Amino acid sequence: MLLKALEKNIRAGCLNLRMPDGTWHRFGSEPPEAYWYVNDPTMLTRLLRDPEYALGDTYLARGWDTEYGEGLRTLLQVLVRNFGQVQARGWSRLRELLYRWLMPRNGIARSQRQIEQHYDLDEWLFRRFLDREMFYSCAYFTRPDLSLEEAQQAKCELIRRKLLLQPGQKVLDIGSGWGGLAFYLATRAEVQVTGLTLSGEQWRVARQEAEKRGLAGRVQFLLEDYRQHRGRYDRIVSVGMFEHVGLRNYGAFFRQVEQLLAPDGVALLHTIGCSQTDGAINPWMRRHVFPGAHLPSLSQLAPAVERARLQVADLEVWRLHYAYTLREWFRRFQQVREEVVKRMGERFARLWEFYLAGCEAKFLYGDLVVFQVQMAKQHGPVPITRDYLGSASTLVP
Amino acid sequence: MLLKALEKNIRAGCLNLRMPDGTWHRFGSEPPEAYWYVNDPTMLTRLLRDPEYALGDTYLARGWDTEYGEGLRTLLQVLVRNFGQVQARGWSRLRELLYRWLMPRNGIARSQRQIEQHYDLDEWLFRRFLDREMFYSCAYFTRPDLSLEEAQQAKCELIRRKLLLQPGQKVLDIGSGWGGLAFYLATRAEVQVTGLTLSGEQWRVARQEAEKRGLAGRVQFLLEDYRQHRGRYDRIVSVGMFEHVGLRNYGAFFRQVEQLLAPDGVALLHTIGCSQTDGAINPWMRRHVFPGAHLPSLSQLAPAVERARLQVADLEVWRLHYAYTLREWFRRFQQVREEVVKRMGERFARLWEFYLAGCEAKFLYGDLVVFQVQMAKQHGPVPITRDYLGSASTLVP
């Protein structure tokens, strides 16, 4: 049955399947060539029953392998490209519906645990595959040949422009990570930045870094949930944090943004999203990589924004930028894979590389995008044309 | 009670109210000064009961007047600015809810009648207050000092860029009006344009104009509903028509766009919208000016786009551009007001000027905006930065 499904669906690219008994099957004929080595025949039935979940799970359990290095990327791209449009059904669909209905709300304590699970993985790992400023969100590749470092700077510069900052303004960064964006804005726009994070590791590293750079007077980091923070800000920015908020908290998130934002304020939300409503997040990814996460569609964002009486002032939709970012993270991760296996084991290395390559494939051939939603209150200060953003080619010096 | 409400709410601007017995009341103290002359005291009770509907209705019936010329604009702006945030309630709210539930679906015959009611008003009227190309939708004021003619050209040029046209492509213009955009695209981008309209008057004028300009080989106009049209197009554009589609047909509209659009197609929807869900359209306006109309919020657009499996590629939100456009239409209309009264009567002139000034006030101080939604299918040809749009300052030669 799996062979039949492959036979029927593989149209773009080519898949070479080696069964445990050494027999080969070939599907499709176009490049690129992907290789899929089945080690454990029971993975096939698991895959048929619940492909979305089982693909990652059987890889972790060494149920299958592929070519070293780039092989995993190619294989997942061929699979997503040809099966991406196949609607989830059966167990997959049922579990997703149940999850939506029964999904626990991410309370403050739960959010704290979820964030620790991922981001408190030690600094060592993230230093290995992120850029030197440790931006752990989509970079902006104004040209495909930018380095990851340049593309992350371009992203920060675009955000600075979208925030319409003036010197001395107070900026809140919800989900401040290792502090890179806060440092950028404080330095380039001479603003006061308050960063919120729930990760103790990130908090420790960011404060250390602020001291080292002599920015402690202009940037402060708090280990605090966005729901508990009080204050009033000229600008609010949130990059790569909204993915963790959870569908049931969207109302609370935007109400809080509205509360914290000055009447002539501007807010910018940067989040992975899904261009289809039923995309959500891969259940395996939610279980093993980002517990509690949900990727919003526009139809899920918009009602929450409107109910908070914020106005959407501009929306930019990025698609390939994250594919380029993930490709580079994957490349850097592969260079230190042996070290990772030594420190954290083969299973962890597999989890991490499947996560990076799988997401890249979904940004290339699936429904994943990045939304940059610029918001203001009524009569906000956003100009009437986009000329204040300048051209993308000027984002990198 | 009305006096109390004015006393309580007028904060910005100043309102001078003259009662039928000649007594004056003054509310607020800031400029601008608005004047409100009550002719018929029964209008006050009607206004209290149902302000959204009664304001226009009592003006039509000469229940009140204001200063000649710009007076109506100033008065409506002061009212919307100070009462815009007051939530609709009582009858207003109830009628709106009932309307949403009981609203008849705009079938093809009903749509035809609705469009005729507004757009078959004779060409003479529209020639008096529109620009020379007769664009009856929001212009793009890249600078506040542009002429209406220049700003309409800037709009067309921005649309041309967003459509990513290549010579020889087939373009569908849903709601083609008097043909101005079709002529612009056919001439500047060397594409083949098919325009659809439901207005016999617009159809007649547009075909005449195509002949006159020698564009009949490249542009064709059909008197046809978008739901009945069949074909396959590289690009689809719809400007200022979606307002008439009606909430219950949003699904059908985007499914039809998806059906008519080539796999590597681009579609651009340009529509008045509302930045809040409960804004919809003023019930008086829907009754007297645009029957069957509904102004979408993003939360109403997004689910319909997603279900049709189209992807939002970019969203630009315009706010003040339509206020500038309407100000200019109002000014031109006032210049020919006497002629209009002679041809169509005082009641019609009042209806038209209230419509123009009222909409301007809502774009200035209410929740009305224009959405330009660029859409594509998966893997569409939209570039990864916005540099292909160029700067707004280059939209006008």
CSV table of N, CA, C and O in Angstrom, one decimal, chain B residues 239-302:
chain,number,residue,atom,x,y,z
B,239,VAL,N,-11.4,45.9,-8.4
B,239,VAL,CA,-11.2,47.1,-7.7
B,239,VAL,C,-12.6,47.8,-7.4
B,239,VAL,O,-13.3,48.1,-8.3
B,240,GLY,N,-12.9,47.9,-6.2
B,240,GLY,CA,-14.1,48.6,-5.8
B,240,GLY,C,-15.4,47.8,-6.2
B,240,GLY,O,-16.4,48.5,-6.4
B,241,MET,N,-15.3,46.5,-6.3
B,241,MET,CA,-16.5,45.8,-6.7
B,241,MET,C,-16.9,44.8,-5.5
B,241,MET,O,-18.1,44.6,-5.3
B,242,PHE,N,-15.9,44.4,-4.7
B,242,PHE,CA,-16.1,43.4,-3.7
B,242,PHE,C,-17.1,43.9,-2.6
B,242,PHE,O,-17.8,43.1,-2.0
B,243,GLU,N,-17.2,45.2,-2.5
B,243,GLU,CA,-18.1,45.8,-1.5
B,243,GLU,C,-19.6,45.4,-1.8
B,243,GLU,O,-20.4,45.4,-0.9
B,244,HIS,N,-19.9,45.0,-3.1
B,244,HIS,CA,-21.2,44.6,-3.5
B,244,HIS,C,-21.4,43.1,-3.4
B,244,HIS,O,-22.6,42.6,-3.6
B,245,VAL,N,-20.4,42.4,-3.1
B,245,VAL,CA,-20.5,40.9,-3.1
B,245,VAL,C,-21.5,40.4,-2.0
B,245,VAL,O,-22.3,39.5,-2.3
B,246,GLY,N,-21.4,41.0,-0.9
B,246,GLY,CA,-22.2,40.5,0.3
B,246,GLY,C,-21.6,39.4,1.0
B,246,GLY,O,-21.0,38.4,0.4
B,247,LEU,N,-21.7,39.5,2.3
B,247,LEU,CA,-21.0,38.6,3.2
B,247,LEU,C,-21.2,37.1,2.9
B,247,LEU,O,-20.3,36.3,3.0
B,248,ARG,N,-22.4,36.8,2.5
B,248,ARG,CA,-22.7,35.4,2.3
B,248,ARG,C,-22.2,34.8,1.0
B,248,ARG,O,-22.2,33.6,0.8
B,249,ASN,N,-21.6,35.7,0.2
B,249,ASN,CA,-21.0,35.2,-1.1
B,249,ASN,C,-19.5,35.2,-1.1
B,249,ASN,O,-18.9,35.0,-2.1
B,250,TYR,N,-18.9,35.5,0.1
B,250,TYR,CA,-17.4,35.6,0.1
B,250,TYR,C,-16.8,34.3,-0.4
B,250,TYR,O,-15.8,34.3,-1.1
B,251,GLY,N,-17.3,33.2,0.1
B,251,GLY,CA,-16.8,31.9,-0.2
B,251,GLY,C,-16.8,31.7,-1.8
B,251,GLY,O,-15.9,31.3,-2.4
B,252,ALA,N,-18.0,32.0,-2.3
B,252,ALA,CA,-18.2,31.8,-3.8
B,252,ALA,C,-17.3,32.7,-4.6
B,252,ALA,O,-16.7,32.3,-5.6
B,253,PHE,N,-17.0,33.9,-4.1
B,253,PHE,CA,-16.2,34.8,-4.8
B,253,PHE,C,-14.8,34.3,-4.9
B,253,PHE,O,-14.2,34.2,-6.0
B,254,PHE,N,-14.2,33.9,-3.8
B,254,PHE,CA,-12.8,33.5,-3.8
B,254,PHE,C,-12.6,32.1,-4.5
B,254,PHE,O,-11.6,31.8,-5.1
B,255,ARG,N,-13.6,31.2,-4.4
B,255,ARG,CA,-13.6,30.0,-5.1
B,255,ARG,C,-13.6,30.2,-6.6
B,255,ARG,O,-12.8,29.6,-7.4
B,256,GLN,N,-14.3,31.2,-7.0
B,256,GLN,CA,-14.4,31.6,-8.4
B,256,GLN,C,-13.0,32.2,-8.9
B,256,GLN,O,-12.5,31.8,-10.0
B,257,VAL,N,-12.4,33.0,-8.1
B,257,VAL,CA,-11.1,33.5,-8.4
B,257,VAL,C,-10.1,32.4,-8.5
B,257,VAL,O,-9.3,32.3,-9.5
B,258,GLU,N,-10.2,31.4,-7.6
B,258,GLU,CA,-9.3,30.3,-7.7
B,258,GLU,C,-9.4,29.5,-8.9
B,258,GLU,O,-8.5,29.1,-9.6
B,259,GLN,N,-10.7,29.3,-9.3
B,259,GLN,CA,-11.0,28.5,-10.5
B,259,GLN,C,-10.5,29.2,-11.8
B,259,GLN,O,-10.0,28.6,-12.7
B,260,LEU,N,-10.6,30.5,-11.8
B,260,LEU,CA,-10.3,31.3,-13.0
B,260,LEU,C,-8.8,31.6,-13.1
B,260,LEU,O,-8.4,32.0,-14.2
B,261,LEU,N,-8.1,31.4,-12.1
B,261,LEU,CA,-6.7,31.8,-12.0
B,261,LEU,C,-5.7,30.7,-12.4
B,261,LEU,O,-5.9,29.5,-11.9
B,262,ALA,N,-4.8,30.9,-13.3
B,262,ALA,CA,-3.8,30.0,-13.6
B,262,ALA,C,-2.9,29.6,-12.4
B,262,ALA,O,-2.8,30.3,-11.5
B,263,PRO,N,-2.3,28.4,-12.5
B,263,PRO,CA,-1.5,27.9,-11.3
B,263,PRO,C,-0.4,28.9,-10.9
B,263,PRO,O,-0.1,29.1,-9.7
B,264,ASP,N,0.2,29.6,-11.8
B,264,ASP,CA,1.2,30.6,-11.5
B,264,ASP,C,0.7,32.0,-11.6
B,264,ASP,O,1.4,33.0,-11.9
B,265,GLY,N,-0.6,32.1,-11.3
B,265,GLY,CA,-1.3,33.4,-11.4
B,265,GLY,C,-1.1,34.3,-10.1
B,265,GLY,O,-0.6,33.9,-9.1
B,266,VAL,N,-1.6,35.5,-10.3
B,266,VAL,CA,-1.6,36.5,-9.2
B,266,VAL,C,-2.9,37.2,-9.3
B,266,VAL,O,-3.4,37.6,-10.4
B,267,ALA,N,-3.6,37.4,-8.1
B,267,ALA,CA,-4.8,38.1,-8.1
B,267,ALA,C,-4.7,39.3,-7.1
B,267,ALA,O,-4.0,39.2,-6.1
B,268,LEU,N,-5.3,40.4,-7.4
B,268,LEU,CA,-5.3,41.5,-6.5
B,268,LEU,C,-6.7,42.0,-6.3
B,268,LEU,O,-7.5,42.3,-7.2
B,269,LEU,N,-7.1,42.0,-5.0
B,269,LEU,CA,-8.4,42.5,-4.6
B,269,LEU,C,-8.2,43.8,-3.9
B,269,LEU,O,-7.4,44.0,-2.9
B,270,HIS,N,-8.9,44.8,-4.4
B,270,HIS,CA,-8.9,46.2,-3.8
B,270,HIS,C,-10.3,46.5,-3.4
B,270,HIS,O,-11.2,46.6,-4.2
B,271,THR,N,-10.5,46.6,-2.1
B,271,THR,CA,-11.8,46.8,-1.6
B,271,THR,C,-11.8,47.7,-0.3
B,271,THR,O,-10.9,47.7,0.4
B,272,ILE,N,-12.9,48.5,-0.2
B,272,ILE,CA,-13.1,49.1,1.1
B,272,ILE,C,-13.3,48.1,2.2
B,272,ILE,O,-13.9,47.0,1.9
B,273,GLY,N,-12.7,48.3,3.3
B,273,GLY,CA,-12.9,47.3,4.4
B,273,GLY,C,-13.1,48.1,5.7
B,273,GLY,O,-13.1,49.3,5.7
B,274,CYS,N,-13.2,47.3,6.7
B,274,CYS,CA,-13.4,47.9,8.1
B,274,CYS,C,-12.4,47.2,9.0
B,274,CYS,O,-12.2,46.0,9.0
B,275,SER,N,-11.7,48.1,9.8
B,275,SER,CA,-10.7,47.5,10.7
B,275,SER,C,-11.3,46.9,11.9
B,275,SER,O,-10.6,46.3,12.7
B,276,GLN,N,-12.6,47.0,12.1
B,276,GLN,CA,-13.3,46.3,13.2
B,276,GLN,C,-14.4,45.4,12.6
B,276,GLN,O,-15.0,45.7,11.6
B,277,THR,N,-14.6,44.3,13.3
B,277,THR,CA,-15.6,43.3,12.8
B,277,THR,C,-17.0,43.9,12.7
B,277,THR,O,-17.8,43.6,11.8
B,278,ASP,N,-17.3,44.7,13.7
B,278,ASP,CA,-18.7,45.2,13.9
B,278,ASP,C,-19.0,46.5,13.1
B,278,ASP,O,-20.0,47.1,13.3
B,279,GLY,N,-18.0,46.9,12.3
B,279,GLY,CA,-18.2,48.1,11.5
B,279,GLY,C,-19.2,48.0,10.4
B,279,GLY,O,-20.1,48.7,10.2
B,280,ALA,N,-19.0,46.9,9.6
B,280,ALA,CA,-19.9,46.6,8.5
B,280,ALA,C,-20.1,47.9,7.6
B,280,ALA,O,-19.2,48.5,7.2
B,281,ILE,N,-21.4,48.3,7.4
B,281,ILE,CA,-21.6,49.4,6.6
B,281,ILE,C,-22.8,50.2,7.3
B,281,ILE,O,-23.6,49.5,7.9
B,282,ASN,N,-22.8,51.5,7.2
B,282,ASN,CA,-23.8,52.3,7.8
B,282,ASN,C,-25.2,51.9,7.1
B,282,ASN,O,-25.3,51.8,5.9
B,283,PRO,N,-26.2,51.5,7.9
B,283,PRO,CA,-27.4,51.0,7.4
B,283,PRO,C,-28.1,52.0,6.4
B,283,PRO,O,-28.8,51.6,5.5
B,284,TRP,N,-28.0,53.2,6.7
B,284,TRP,CA,-28.6,54.2,5.8
B,284,TRP,C,-28.0,54.2,4.5
B,284,TRP,O,-28.6,54.2,3.4
B,285,MET,N,-26.6,54.1,4.5
B,285,MET,CA,-25.9,54.0,3.2
B,285,MET,C,-26.3,52.8,2.4
B,285,MET,O,-26.4,52.8,1.2
B,286,ARG,N,-26.4,51.7,3.2
B,286,ARG,CA,-26.8,50.4,2.5
B,286,ARG,C,-28.2,50.5,1.9
B,286,ARG,O,-28.4,50.0,0.8
B,287,ARG,N,-29.1,51.2,2.5
B,287,ARG,CA,-30.4,51.4,2.0
B,287,ARG,C,-30.5,52.3,0.8
B,287,ARG,O,-31.0,52.0,-0.2
B,288,HIS,N,-29.8,53.5,0.9
B,288,HIS,CA,-30.0,54.5,-0.1
B,288,HIS,C,-29.0,54.6,-1.1
B,288,HIS,O,-29.2,55.1,-2.2
B,289,VAL,N,-27.7,54.2,-0.8
B,289,VAL,CA,-26.7,54.4,-1.8
B,289,VAL,C,-26.2,53.0,-2.4
B,289,VAL,O,-26.2,52.9,-3.6
B,290,PHE,N,-25.9,52.1,-1.5
B,290,PHE,CA,-25.3,50.8,-2.0
B,290,PHE,C,-26.1,49.6,-1.5
B,290,PHE,O,-25.7,49.0,-0.5
B,291,PRO,N,-27.3,49.3,-2.1
B,291,PRO,CA,-28.1,48.2,-1.6
B,291,PRO,C,-27.3,46.9,-1.7
B,291,PRO,O,-26.6,46.6,-2.6
B,292,GLY,N,-27.4,46.1,-0.6
B,292,GLY,CA,-26.8,44.8,-0.6
B,292,GLY,C,-25.3,44.8,-0.3
B,292,GLY,O,-24.6,43.8,-0.2
B,293,ALA,N,-24.8,46.0,-0.1
B,293,ALA,CA,-23.3,46.1,0.2
B,293,ALA,C,-22.9,45.6,1.5
B,293,ALA,O,-23.7,45.7,2.5
B,294,HIS,N,-21.7,45.2,1.7
B,294,HIS,CA,-21.1,44.8,3.0
B,294,HIS,C,-19.6,45.1,2.9
B,294,HIS,O,-19.0,44.7,1.9
B,295,LEU,N,-19.1,45.8,3.9
B,295,LEU,CA,-17.7,46.1,3.9
B,295,LEU,C,-17.0,45.1,4.8
B,295,LEU,O,-17.3,45.0,6.0
B,296,PRO,N,-16.0,44.4,4.2
B,296,PRO,CA,-15.4,43.2,5.0
B,296,PRO,C,-14.4,43.7,6.0
B,296,PRO,O,-13.7,44.7,5.8
B,297,SER,N,-14.3,43.0,7.1
B,297,SER,CA,-13.2,43.1,8.0
B,297,SER,C,-12.2,42.0,7.6
B,297,SER,O,-12.6,41.0,6.8
B,298,LEU,N,-11.0,42.1,8.0
B,298,LEU,CA,-10.0,41.0,7.7
B,298,LEU,C,-10.4,39.7,8.2
B,298,LEU,O,-10.2,38.6,7.6
B,299,SER,N,-11.1,39.6,9.3
B,299,SER,CA,-11.6,38.4,9.9
B,299,SER,C,-12.7,37.7,9.1
B,299,SER,O,-13.0,36.6,9.2
B,300,GLN,N,-13.3,38.5,8.2
B,300,GLN,CA,-14.3,38.0,7.3
B,300,GLN,C,-13.7,37.6,6.0
B,300,GLN,O,-14.1,36.6,5.3
B,301,LEU,N,-12.6,38.3,5.6
B,301,LEU,CA,-11.9,38.0,4.3
B,301,LEU,C,-11.1,36.7,4.4
B,301,LEU,O,-11.1,35.8,3.6
B,302,ALA,N,-10.3,36.7,5.5
B,302,ALA,CA,-9.3,35.6,5.6
B,302,ALA,C,-9.8,34.2,5.5
B,302,ALA,O,-9.3,33.4,4.7
